[in-house]
Amino acid sequence: MKVFYRIAILLSFIWCQNIKILAQNPNLGSAQSFVIFTGVGDFNVTGAANVTGDVGTDFGTFVGFPPGILTGQKYVSDASSAQAMIDVGLVYADLATRTCTTNIGVGMGTGQILTPGVYCTGGATTLDGLLIFDAQNISNALFIIQIDGAFATSSTASISLINGASSCNIYWQVNGMFTLEDESDFKGTALVTGAVSLLGNAVLEGRVLVTSGAINMDANIVVPCDVLLPIQLISFEVKLSHNSDKVILGWQTSSEINSSHFMIEKSSDGLDFTPIGQINAMGNSQSLASYTFYDDFPCDSFNYYRLNQFDIDGSHMYSYTRMVYYPVTTIDVVIFPNPFSNEITIKTNGEKGNNNMNLSLYQPNGQKVSDITFSEMVFTFKTNHLIPGQYFYIITKDKKRIKTGTLVSL
């Protein structure tokens, strides 16, 4: 009887230990530091991506950073990528052999709530709307989703974490392609066997680790799991003003933690950005906050904008990129010389007396230093009153902007 009792205790102990092992996170090994990786496949970045963490491919070409910004290391066909490829394969096999406890079908989201456990689908799966992971206040609660096919989100789909859920404890095993549509927000570590596409302004909090398949990225934000962003940006829009003389930028945040300020950055090609202004943030807020900024000097044709969101400790994160088209004027205007010393000449292709044009000069701080109206086809004015330095100019006709640029006074 005592022997049987001891055996029962031992079996109970072993069973409990097995349950504990099954509930443990998989061992990522050397793949732990990677946020985007493929063992076999090309790696391409085509937009202004912002990635924090290591990236790489063990067998394939790598094109990226630039474009985009990488805060981490790039590993291509070296010892580190070779070991990562092995470890990614082991992790995928581990997740694939976990016992499924709940079959949830192939449609996920639309307010669906998942509690800790191992979930599986019967084929290719989509995520639409909001998916909620609820840890039920269980420490290190583990979520595993086994998808027997491709996985794709819809545009603007998102994942929310409640009651202690952590993106570091969410694992997706995807037996096929993996696609995040434009402006979707994904959380967790995805182990994938097919090609990966991160489209538009999709955000990834976690990792995507691929056994074999190409990776294509756009203007995405990628951060490691459980990185607390100082600002939760819920909207960012740009548009022309009513009379099309400036660009209006507007954005909203749902919460801010130790936020310092927003640096507004602009580009004419979507790749090389320059700061054009700054607005102080709320600091700490759990309510909706709205911000507006005006760009008084839009470029002809395409204008790209992004926000650089700064925390009080100096850390920062880029927003997704927005674009607005500024109509190109049909009036040909040439302003010379540049740099200039004592005078500036403006030459137009209009008829004398029918131009009704205006030239405004601004210092970099936005102060207007000259405001001149002219109608001549060739107009020259003296600049002796201007101190050496850089100036912005705006030329308008009938209050419609036709040319902007920068001049330098010697």
CSV table of C-alpha atoms in Angstrom, one decimal:
chain,number,residue,atom,x,y,z
A,1,MET,CA,0.0,0.0,0.0
A,2,LYS,CA,2.8,2.4,0.9
A,3,VAL,CA,4.6,1.5,-2.3
A,4,PHE,CA,1.5,2.2,-4.4
A,5,TYR,CA,1.0,5.5,-2.5
A,6,ARG,CA,4.6,6.5,-3.3
A,7,ILE,CA,4.1,5.6,-6.9
A,8,ALA,CA,0.9,7.6,-7.1
A,9,ILE,CA,2.7,10.6,-5.6
A,10,LEU,CA,5.6,10.2,-8.1
A,11,LEU,CA,3.2,9.9,-11.0
A,12,SER,CA,1.3,12.9,-9.8
A,13,PHE,CA,4.6,14.9,-9.6
A,14,ILE,CA,5.7,13.8,-13.0
A,15,TRP,CA,2.3,14.7,-14.5
A,16,CYS,CA,2.4,18.2,-12.9
A,17,GLN,CA,5.9,18.7,-14.2
A,18,ASN,CA,4.8,17.7,-17.7
A,19,ILE,CA,2.0,20.2,-17.5
A,20,LYS,CA,4.5,22.8,-16.4
A,21,ILE,CA,6.8,22.0,-19.3
A,22,LEU,CA,3.9,22.2,-21.7
A,23,ALA,CA,3.1,25.6,-20.3
A,24,GLN,CA,6.6,27.0,-20.7
A,25,ASN,CA,7.6,29.4,-23.5
A,26,PRO,CA,9.6,27.8,-26.3
A,27,ASN,CA,13.4,28.3,-26.2
A,28,LEU,CA,14.3,30.7,-28.9
A,29,GLY,CA,18.0,30.2,-28.5
A,30,SER,CA,20.1,32.5,-30.7
A,31,ALA,CA,16.9,33.7,-32.4
A,32,GLN,CA,16.0,35.6,-29.3
A,33,SER,CA,17.6,38.9,-30.4
A,34,PHE,CA,16.0,38.9,-33.9
A,35,VAL,CA,12.7,40.7,-34.6
A,36,ILE,CA,12.7,39.8,-38.4
A,37,PHE,CA,14.6,36.8,-39.8
A,38,THR,CA,14.4,34.2,-42.5
A,39,GLY,CA,16.5,31.1,-42.8
A,40,VAL,CA,16.2,31.0,-46.6
A,41,GLY,CA,14.8,33.9,-48.6
A,42,ASP,CA,15.5,37.4,-49.8
A,43,PHE,CA,15.0,40.3,-47.4
A,44,ASN,CA,13.7,43.6,-48.9
A,45,VAL,CA,12.8,46.9,-47.3
A,46,THR,CA,11.1,49.4,-49.7
A,47,GLY,CA,9.8,52.0,-47.3
A,48,ALA,CA,10.8,54.2,-44.4
A,49,ALA,CA,10.7,51.3,-41.9
A,50,ASN,CA,11.8,51.8,-38.3
A,51,VAL,CA,13.0,48.6,-36.7
A,52,THR,CA,14.4,48.0,-33.2
A,53,GLY,CA,16.2,44.6,-32.9
A,54,ASP,CA,18.3,42.3,-35.1
A,55,VAL,CA,17.4,41.3,-38.6
A,56,GLY,CA,18.8,39.0,-41.2
A,57,THR,CA,18.8,36.1,-43.6
A,58,ASP,CA,21.0,33.1,-43.8
A,59,PHE,CA,20.6,32.4,-47.5
A,60,GLY,CA,19.4,35.2,-49.7
A,61,THR,CA,20.0,38.8,-50.7
A,62,PHE,CA,19.5,41.7,-48.2
A,63,VAL,CA,18.3,45.1,-49.4
A,64,GLY,CA,17.4,47.7,-46.7
A,65,PHE,CA,18.5,50.1,-44.0
A,66,PRO,CA,18.6,52.3,-46.0
A,67,PRO,CA,15.9,52.8,-46.8
A,68,GLY,CA,14.6,52.8,-43.2
A,69,ILE,CA,16.2,53.0,-39.8
A,70,LEU,CA,17.6,49.9,-38.0
A,71,THR,CA,18.5,50.1,-34.3
A,72,GLY,CA,20.2,46.7,-34.0
A,73,GLN,CA,22.4,44.4,-36.1
A,74,LYS,CA,22.1,43.0,-39.6
A,75,TYR,CA,23.2,39.4,-40.1
A,76,VAL,CA,23.5,37.9,-43.6
A,77,SER,CA,25.0,34.5,-44.4
A,78,ASP,CA,27.3,34.4,-41.4
A,79,ALA,CA,27.8,32.2,-38.3
A,80,SER,CA,25.0,34.1,-36.4
A,81,SER,CA,22.4,33.7,-39.1
A,82,ALA,CA,23.3,30.0,-39.6
A,83,GLN,CA,22.7,29.3,-35.9
A,84,ALA,CA,19.5,31.4,-35.9
A,85,MET,CA,18.2,29.3,-38.9
A,86,ILE,CA,18.7,26.1,-36.9
A,87,ASP,CA,17.1,27.5,-33.8
A,88,VAL,CA,14.1,28.9,-35.7
A,89,GLY,CA,13.5,25.4,-37.1
A,90,LEU,CA,13.6,23.9,-33.6
A,91,VAL,CA,11.1,26.5,-32.2
A,92,TYR,CA,8.7,25.9,-35.1
A,93,ALA,CA,8.8,22.2,-34.5
A,94,ASP,CA,8.2,22.7,-30.7
A,95,LEU,CA,5.1,24.9,-31.3
A,96,ALA,CA,3.7,22.5,-33.9
A,97,THR,CA,3.8,19.6,-31.5
A,98,ARG,CA,2.0,21.3,-28.6
A,99,THR,CA,-1.4,19.8,-27.9
A,100,CYS,CA,-4.3,21.9,-29.1
A,101,THR,CA,-6.9,22.5,-26.5
A,102,THR,CA,-9.4,24.7,-28.4
A,103,ASN,CA,-10.3,24.8,-32.1
A,104,ILE,CA,-11.3,28.4,-33.0
A,105,GLY,CA,-12.0,28.2,-36.7
A,106,VAL,CA,-10.3,30.3,-39.4
A,107,GLY,CA,-11.9,33.7,-38.7
A,108,MET,CA,-10.3,35.6,-35.8
A,109,GLY,CA,-11.0,39.0,-34.3
A,110,THR,CA,-14.1,41.2,-34.2
A,111,GLY,CA,-13.9,41.5,-30.5
A,112,GLN,CA,-12.9,37.9,-29.8
A,113,ILE,CA,-11.3,37.2,-26.4
A,114,LEU,CA,-8.7,34.4,-25.9
A,115,THR,CA,-7.6,33.2,-22.5
A,116,PRO,CA,-4.4,31.3,-21.8
A,117,GLY,CA,-4.2,28.0,-23.8
A,118,VAL,CA,-3.2,26.4,-27.1
A,119,TYR,CA,-5.6,27.2,-30.0
A,120,CYS,CA,-5.7,25.8,-33.5
A,121,THR,CA,-7.4,26.5,-36.8
A,122,GLY,CA,-8.2,24.1,-39.6
A,123,GLY,CA,-6.7,26.1,-42.5
A,124,ALA,CA,-5.8,29.6,-43.8
A,125,THR,CA,-6.8,32.2,-41.2
A,126,THR,CA,-7.6,35.9,-41.2
A,127,LEU,CA,-7.7,38.4,-38.4
A,128,ASP,CA,-10.3,41.1,-38.8
A,129,GLY,CA,-11.0,44.0,-36.3
A,130,LEU,CA,-9.9,43.5,-32.7
A,131,LEU,CA,-8.5,40.4,-31.1
A,132,ILE,CA,-8.1,40.5,-27.3
A,133,PHE,CA,-5.7,38.3,-25.2
A,134,ASP,CA,-6.8,38.1,-21.6
A,135,ALA,CA,-4.2,36.7,-19.1
A,136,GLN,CA,-6.8,36.6,-16.3
A,137,ASN,CA,-4.1,38.0,-14.0
A,138,ILE,CA,-2.1,34.7,-14.3
A,139,SER,CA,1.6,35.3,-14.1
A,140,ASN,CA,3.4,34.5,-17.4
A,141,ALA,CA,0.2,33.3,-19.0
A,142,LEU,CA,1.0,31.6,-22.3
A,143,PHE,CA,-0.9,31.7,-25.6
A,144,ILE,CA,-0.1,29.5,-28.6
A,145,ILE,CA,-2.1,29.8,-31.9
A,146,GLN,CA,-1.4,27.0,-34.4
A,147,ILE,CA,-2.5,28.0,-37.9
A,148,ASP,CA,-2.5,25.2,-40.5
A,149,GLY,CA,-2.2,27.5,-43.5
A,150,ALA,CA,-1.5,31.1,-44.4
A,151,PHE,CA,-2.3,34.0,-42.0
A,152,ALA,CA,-3.4,37.5,-42.9
A,153,THR,CA,-4.8,40.5,-41.1
A,154,SER,CA,-7.3,43.0,-42.6
A,155,SER,CA,-6.4,46.6,-42.9
A,156,THR,CA,-6.4,48.3,-39.4
A,157,ALA,CA,-6.8,45.0,-37.6
A,158,SER,CA,-5.4,45.1,-34.1
A,159,ILE,CA,-4.5,43.1,-31.0
A,160,SER,CA,-5.2,44.2,-27.4
A,161,LEU,CA,-3.7,42.8,-24.2
A,162,ILE,CA,-5.6,42.9,-20.9
A,163,ASN,CA,-5.2,41.6,-17.3
A,164,GLY,CA,-1.5,41.1,-17.5
A,165,ALA,CA,-1.2,39.6,-21.0
A,166,SER,CA,2.2,40.0,-22.5
A,167,SER,CA,3.2,40.1,-26.2
A,168,CYS,CA,6.3,38.1,-25.1
A,169,ASN,CA,4.0,35.2,-24.2
A,170,ILE,CA,2.0,35.0,-27.4
A,171,TYR,CA,3.3,32.6,-30.1
A,172,TRP,CA,1.9,32.0,-33.6
A,173,GLN,CA,2.8,28.9,-35.5
A,174,VAL,CA,1.9,29.6,-39.2
A,175,ASN,CA,2.1,26.9,-41.7
A,176,GLY,CA,2.2,29.2,-44.8
A,177,MET,CA,2.5,32.8,-45.8
A,178,PHE,CA,2.2,35.7,-43.3
A,179,THR,CA,0.7,39.1,-44.2
A,180,LEU,CA,0.1,42.2,-42.2
A,181,GLU,CA,-2.1,44.6,-44.1
A,182,ASP,CA,-1.8,48.4,-44.1
A,183,GLU,CA,-2.0,50.0,-40.6
A,184,SER,CA,-2.7,46.7,-38.8
A,185,ASP,CA,-1.2,46.3,-35.3
A,186,PHE,CA,0.2,42.8,-34.5
A,187,LYS,CA,1.6,41.4,-31.3
A,188,GLY,CA,3.5,38.2,-30.5
A,189,THR,CA,6.2,36.0,-31.9
A,190,ALA,CA,5.2,34.4,-35.2
A,191,LEU,CA,7.1,31.3,-36.5
A,192,VAL,CA,6.3,31.1,-40.2
A,193,THR,CA,7.0,28.6,-43.1
A,194,GLY,CA,6.2,30.9,-46.0
A,195,ALA,CA,6.8,34.4,-47.5
A,196,VAL,CA,6.2,37.4,-45.2
A,197,SER,CA,4.7,40.7,-46.3
A,198,LEU,CA,4.5,43.7,-43.9
A,199,LEU,CA,2.5,46.2,-45.9
A,200,GLY,CA,2.0,50.0,-45.6
A,201,ASN,CA,2.2,51.2,-42.1
A,202,ALA,CA,1.7,47.9,-40.3
A,203,VAL,CA,3.1,47.7,-36.7
A,204,LEU,CA,4.7,44.6,-35.2
A,205,GLU,CA,5.4,44.3,-31.5
A,206,GLY,CA,7.3,41.0,-31.2
A,207,ARG,CA,9.0,38.9,-33.9
A,208,VAL,CA,8.5,37.2,-37.2
A,209,LEU,CA,10.9,34.3,-37.6
A,210,VAL,CA,10.7,32.4,-40.9
A,211,THR,CA,12.1,28.9,-41.7
A,212,SER,CA,12.0,29.5,-45.5
A,213,GLY,CA,10.4,32.4,-47.3
A,214,ALA,CA,11.1,35.9,-48.6
A,215,ILE,CA,10.5,39.0,-46.4
A,216,ASN,CA,9.2,42.2,-47.8
A,217,MET,CA,8.8,45.3,-45.6
A,218,ASP,CA,7.4,48.8,-46.2
A,219,ALA,CA,7.1,51.8,-43.8
A,220,ASN,CA,6.6,49.6,-40.8
A,221,ILE,CA,7.3,50.0,-37.1
A,222,VAL,CA,8.9,46.9,-35.5
A,223,VAL,CA,9.8,46.7,-31.8
A,224,PRO,CA,10.6,43.8,-29.5
A,225,CYS,CA,7.8,42.3,-27.4
A,226,ASP,CA,6.7,44.3,-24.3
A,227,VAL,CA,8.4,47.5,-25.4
A,228,LEU,CA,6.3,50.3,-23.8
A,229,LEU,CA,5.8,53.0,-26.3
A,230,PRO,CA,5.6,56.4,-24.6
A,231,ILE,CA,2.8,57.5,-26.9
A,232,GLN,CA,-0.2,55.5,-28.3
A,233,LEU,CA,-0.9,57.2,-31.6
A,234,ILE,CA,-4.4,56.5,-32.9
A,235,SER,CA,-4.6,58.8,-35.9
A,236,PHE,CA,-2.3,60.9,-38.1
A,237,GLU,CA,-3.7,62.7,-41.1
A,238,VAL,CA,-2.3,65.4,-43.5
A,239,LYS,CA,-4.3,67.5,-46.0
A,240,LEU,CA,-4.2,70.8,-48.0
A,241,SER,CA,-5.8,73.9,-46.4
A,242,HIS,CA,-9.0,75.3,-47.9
A,243,ASN,CA,-7.2,77.7,-50.3
A,244,SER,CA,-4.4,75.2,-50.9
A,245,ASP,CA,-1.7,77.5,-49.6
A,246,LYS,CA,-0.4,75.2,-46.8
A,247,VAL,CA,-0.5,71.6,-45.5
A,248,ILE,CA,-2.4,70.9,-42.2
A,249,LEU,CA,-1.1,68.0,-40.1
A,250,GLY,CA,-3.4,66.6,-37.4
A,251,TRP,CA,-2.9,63.6,-35.0
A,252,GLN,CA,-4.5,62.2,-31.9
A,253,THR,CA,-3.1,60.1,-29.0
A,254,SER,CA,-5.2,57.9,-26.7
A,255,SER,CA,-2.5,57.8,-23.9
A,256,GLU,CA,0.9,59.2,-23.2
A,257,ILE,CA,3.5,58.1,-20.6
A,258,ASN,CA,6.4,60.4,-19.9
A,259,SER,CA,6.2,61.9,-23.3
A,260,SER,CA,8.3,64.9,-24.1
A,261,HIS,CA,7.5,66.3,-27.6
A,262,PHE,CA,6.8,65.6,-31.3
A,263,MET,CA,9.3,66.5,-33.9
A,264,ILE,CA,7.6,66.9,-37.3
A,265,GLU,CA,9.7,65.7,-40.2
A,266,LYS,CA,9.2,66.2,-43.9
A,267,SER,CA,10.5,64.6,-47.1
A,268,SER,CA,10.1,65.1,-50.9
A,269,ASP,CA,10.8,61.5,-51.7
A,270,GLY,CA,9.6,59.5,-48.6
A,271,LEU,CA,13.2,58.5,-47.8
A,272,ASP,CA,15.3,61.5,-46.6
A,273,PHE,CA,13.4,63.4,-43.9
A,274,THR,CA,14.2,66.8,-42.4
A,275,PRO,CA,12.7,68.3,-39.2
A,276,ILE,CA,10.4,71.3,-39.8
A,277,GLY,CA,8.9,71.9,-36.4
A,278,GLN,CA,8.3,70.7,-32.9
A,279,ILE,CA,5.2,70.5,-30.6
A,280,ASN,CA,5.3,69.7,-26.9
A,281,ALA,CA,3.5,66.5,-25.8
A,282,MET,CA,1.1,66.1,-22.9
A,283,GLY,CA,3.6,64.3,-20.7
A,284,ASN,CA,1.3,61.9,-18.9
A,285,SER,CA,-2.2,61.4,-20.1
A,286,GLN,CA,-4.8,58.6,-20.3
A,287,SER,CA,-7.3,60.7,-22.3
A,288,LEU,CA,-7.7,61.7,-25.9
A,289,ALA,CA,-5.3,64.4,-27.0
A,290,SER,CA,-5.3,66.3,-30.3
A,291,TYR,CA,-2.5,68.1,-32.0
A,292,THR,CA,-2.3,70.3,-35.1
A,293,PHE,CA,0.7,71.6,-37.1
A,294,TYR,CA,0.9,73.8,-40.2
A,295,ASP,CA,3.5,73.5,-43.0
A,296,ASP,CA,3.5,76.9,-44.6
A,297,PHE,CA,6.2,75.8,-47.2
A,298,PRO,CA,4.9,72.7,-49.0
A,299,CYS,CA,7.0,71.5,-52.0
A,300,ASP,CA,5.6,71.2,-55.4
A,301,SER,CA,4.3,67.7,-56.1
A,302,PHE,CA,4.6,65.1,-53.3
A,303,ASN,CA,5.1,66.0,-49.7
A,304,TYR,CA,5.8,63.2,-47.1
A,305,TYR,CA,5.4,63.7,-43.4
A,306,ARG,CA,6.1,61.7,-40.2
A,307,LEU,CA,6.2,62.3,-36.5
A,308,ASN,CA,9.2,61.6,-34.3
A,309,GLN,CA,7.8,60.9,-30.9
A,310,PHE,CA,10.2,61.6,-28.0
A,311,ASP,CA,10.1,60.4,-24.4
A,312,ILE,CA,11.6,62.5,-21.6
A,313,ASP,CA,14.6,60.2,-21.4
A,314,GLY,CA,15.5,60.9,-25.0
A,315,SER,CA,14.2,57.6,-26.5
A,316,HIS,CA,12.1,58.1,-29.6
A,317,MET,CA,9.9,56.3,-32.1
A,318,TYR,CA,8.8,57.2,-35.6
A,319,SER,CA,5.1,57.2,-36.7
A,320,TYR,CA,4.0,55.9,-40.0
A,321,THR,CA,4.4,58.2,-43.0
A,322,ARG,CA,1.6,60.3,-44.6
A,323,MET,CA,1.7,61.9,-48.0
A,324,VAL,CA,-0.2,64.8,-49.7
A,325,TYR,CA,0.1,66.1,-53.2
A,326,TYR,CA,0.7,69.8,-53.7
A,327,PRO,CA,-0.4,70.9,-57.3
A,328,VAL,CA,2.5,72.0,-59.5
A,329,THR,CA,2.1,75.6,-60.8
A,330,THR,CA,1.9,76.2,-64.5
A,331,ILE,CA,3.7,79.5,-64.1
A,332,ASP,CA,7.4,79.3,-64.7
A,333,VAL,CA,9.3,81.3,-62.1
A,334,VAL,CA,13.1,81.6,-61.7
A,335,ILE,CA,14.8,83.4,-58.8
A,336,PHE,CA,18.5,84.2,-58.9
A,337,PRO,CA,21.3,84.5,-57.9
A,338,ASN,CA,21.4,82.0,-55.1
A,339,PRO,CA,23.4,82.7,-52.9
A,340,PHE,CA,22.9,86.4,-53.3
A,341,SER,CA,24.7,89.5,-52.0
A,342,ASN,CA,22.9,92.8,-52.7
A,343,GLU,CA,19.9,92.0,-54.9
A,344,ILE,CA,17.6,89.3,-56.1
A,345,THR,CA,16.0,89.0,-59.5
A,346,ILE,CA,12.7,87.2,-60.3
A,347,LYS,CA,11.9,86.2,-63.8
A,348,THR,CA,8.4,84.9,-64.8
A,349,ASN,CA,6.8,83.8,-68.1
A,350,GLY,CA,3.6,86.0,-67.6
A,351,GLU,CA,2.7,89.2,-69.3
A,352,LYS,CA,3.7,92.5,-67.8
A,353,GLY,CA,1.0,94.0,-65.7
A,354,ASN,CA,-0.9,90.8,-65.5
A,355,ASN,CA,1.1,88.9,-62.9
A,356,ASN,CA,0.1,90.5,-59.6
A,357,MET,CA,2.7,88.5,-57.7
A,358,ASN,CA,4.0,88.7,-54.2
A,359,LEU,CA,7.3,87.7,-52.7
A,360,SER,CA,7.6,86.9,-49.0
A,361,LEU,CA,10.9,86.2,-47.2
A,362,TYR,CA,11.1,84.4,-43.9
A,363,GLN,CA,13.9,83.7,-41.4
A,364,PRO,CA,14.3,80.1,-40.2
A,365,ASN,CA,12.4,81.0,-37.0
A,366,GLY,CA,9.3,82.0,-39.1
A,367,GLN,CA,9.7,85.8,-38.8
A,368,LYS,CA,8.8,87.6,-42.0
A,369,VAL,CA,11.5,90.0,-43.1
A,370,SER,CA,10.3,91.1,-46.6
A,371,ASP,CA,6.9,91.4,-48.3
A,372,ILE,CA,7.0,92.8,-51.9
A,373,THR,CA,4.4,93.0,-54.6
A,374,PHE,CA,5.4,93.2,-58.3
A,375,SER,CA,4.0,92.7,-61.8
A,376,GLU,CA,7.1,92.9,-64.0
A,377,MET,CA,8.2,89.8,-66.0
A,378,VAL,CA,11.7,90.6,-64.7
A,379,PHE,CA,11.8,92.1,-61.3
A,380,THR,CA,14.9,93.0,-59.2
A,381,PHE,CA,14.9,94.3,-55.7
A,382,LYS,CA,17.7,95.3,-53.2
A,383,THR,CA,18.5,93.1,-50.3
A,384,ASN,CA,20.9,95.3,-48.3
A,385,HIS,CA,18.7,95.1,-45.3
A,386,LEU,CA,19.1,91.3,-45.0
A,387,ILE,CA,21.7,89.9,-42.7
A,388,PRO,CA,23.8,86.9,-43.9
A,389,GLY,CA,22.0,83.6,-43.5
A,390,GLN,CA,19.3,81.3,-44.8
A,391,TYR,CA,15.8,82.5,-45.8
A,392,PHE,CA,12.7,80.8,-47.0
A,393,TYR,CA,10.7,82.4,-49.8
A,394,ILE,CA,7.1,82.1,-51.0
A,395,ILE,CA,6.0,83.6,-54.3
A,396,THR,CA,2.2,83.9,-54.8
A,397,LYS,CA,-0.1,85.0,-57.5
A,398,ASP,CA,-3.6,86.2,-56.6
A,399,LYS,CA,-3.0,84.7,-53.2
A,400,LYS,CA,-2.2,81.3,-54.7
A,401,ARG,CA,1.2,79.9,-54.0
A,402,ILE,CA,3.2,79.2,-57.1
A,403,LYS,CA,6.8,78.7,-55.8
A,404,THR,CA,8.7,78.1,-52.6
A,405,GLY,CA,12.3,77.5,-51.8
A,406,THR,CA,15.4,78.5,-49.8
A,407,LEU,CA,17.8,81.4,-50.5
A,408,VAL,CA,21.1,82.2,-48.9
A,409,SER,CA,22.4,85.7,-48.2
A,410,LEU,CA,26.2,86.2,-48.2
